[in-house]
């Protein structure tokens, strides 16, 4: 049951990160959960990859805007 708990915890953490990105980052940097499943895959690592790319895209946009 420990493995299931870890997977559940990971999904919960990723959901919280997604919520913050959707609230604070520019629209369009993060695909929907359904799109992530189609583009990357259904595993937590795939969601994490999409979240990381959204953060990177946001930083790049902010950096370009500051110049």
Coordinates of C-alpha atoms in Angstrom, one line a residue:
X1 CA 0.0 0.0 0.0
X2 CA 3.0 2.3 0.4
X3 CA 3.5 2.6 -3.4
X4 CA -0.1 3.6 -3.9
X5 CA 0.2 6.2 -1.1
X6 CA 3.3 7.7 -2.9
X7 CA 1.5 7.8 -6.2
X8 CA -1.5 9.5 -4.6
X9 CA 0.7 12.0 -2.8
X10 CA 2.6 12.8 -6.1
X11 CA -0.7 13.4 -7.9
X12 CA -1.9 15.6 -5.1
X13 CA 1.3 17.7 -5.2
X14 CA 1.1 18.0 -9.0
X15 CA -2.5 19.1 -8.8
X16 CA -1.5 21.9 -6.4
X17 CA 1.3 23.0 -8.6
X18 CA -1.1 23.0 -11.6
X19 CA -3.5 25.1 -9.7
X20 CA -0.9 27.7 -8.9
X21 CA 0.4 27.8 -12.5
X22 CA -3.1 28.2 -13.9
X23 CA -3.7 31.0 -11.5
X24 CA -0.4 32.9 -11.8
X25 CA 1.0 32.2 -15.2
X26 CA -0.1 33.5 -18.6
X27 CA -3.0 31.7 -20.3
X28 CA -1.9 29.0 -22.7
X29 CA 1.4 28.0 -21.2
X30 CA -0.1 24.9 -19.6
X31 CA -2.2 22.5 -21.6
X32 CA -5.3 21.0 -19.9
X33 CA -4.9 17.7 -18.0
X34 CA -6.6 15.9 -20.9
X35 CA -4.2 17.4 -23.4
X36 CA -1.2 16.5 -21.2
X37 CA -2.4 12.9 -21.3
X38 CA -2.5 13.0 -25.1
X39 CA 0.7 14.9 -25.6
X40 CA 3.0 13.4 -23.0
X41 CA 1.2 10.5 -21.3
X42 CA -0.9 9.6 -18.3
X43 CA 1.8 9.2 -15.6
X44 CA 2.7 11.7 -12.9
X45 CA 6.1 12.2 -14.6
X46 CA 4.3 13.4 -17.7
X47 CA 2.3 15.9 -15.8
X48 CA 5.5 17.1 -14.1
X49 CA 7.1 17.6 -17.5
X50 CA 4.2 19.7 -18.7
X51 CA 4.3 21.8 -15.5
X52 CA 8.0 22.3 -15.8
X53 CA 7.6 23.5 -19.4
X54 CA 4.9 25.9 -18.4
X55 CA 7.2 27.4 -15.7
X56 CA 10.0 27.7 -18.2
X57 CA 7.7 29.3 -20.8
X58 CA 6.5 31.8 -18.2
X59 CA 10.0 32.8 -17.2
X60 CA 11.0 33.2 -20.8
X61 CA 8.0 35.4 -21.5
X62 CA 8.7 37.5 -18.5
X63 CA 12.4 37.8 -19.4
X64 CA 11.6 38.9 -23.0
X65 CA 9.1 41.4 -21.6
X66 CA 11.6 42.9 -19.2
X67 CA 14.1 43.7 -22.0

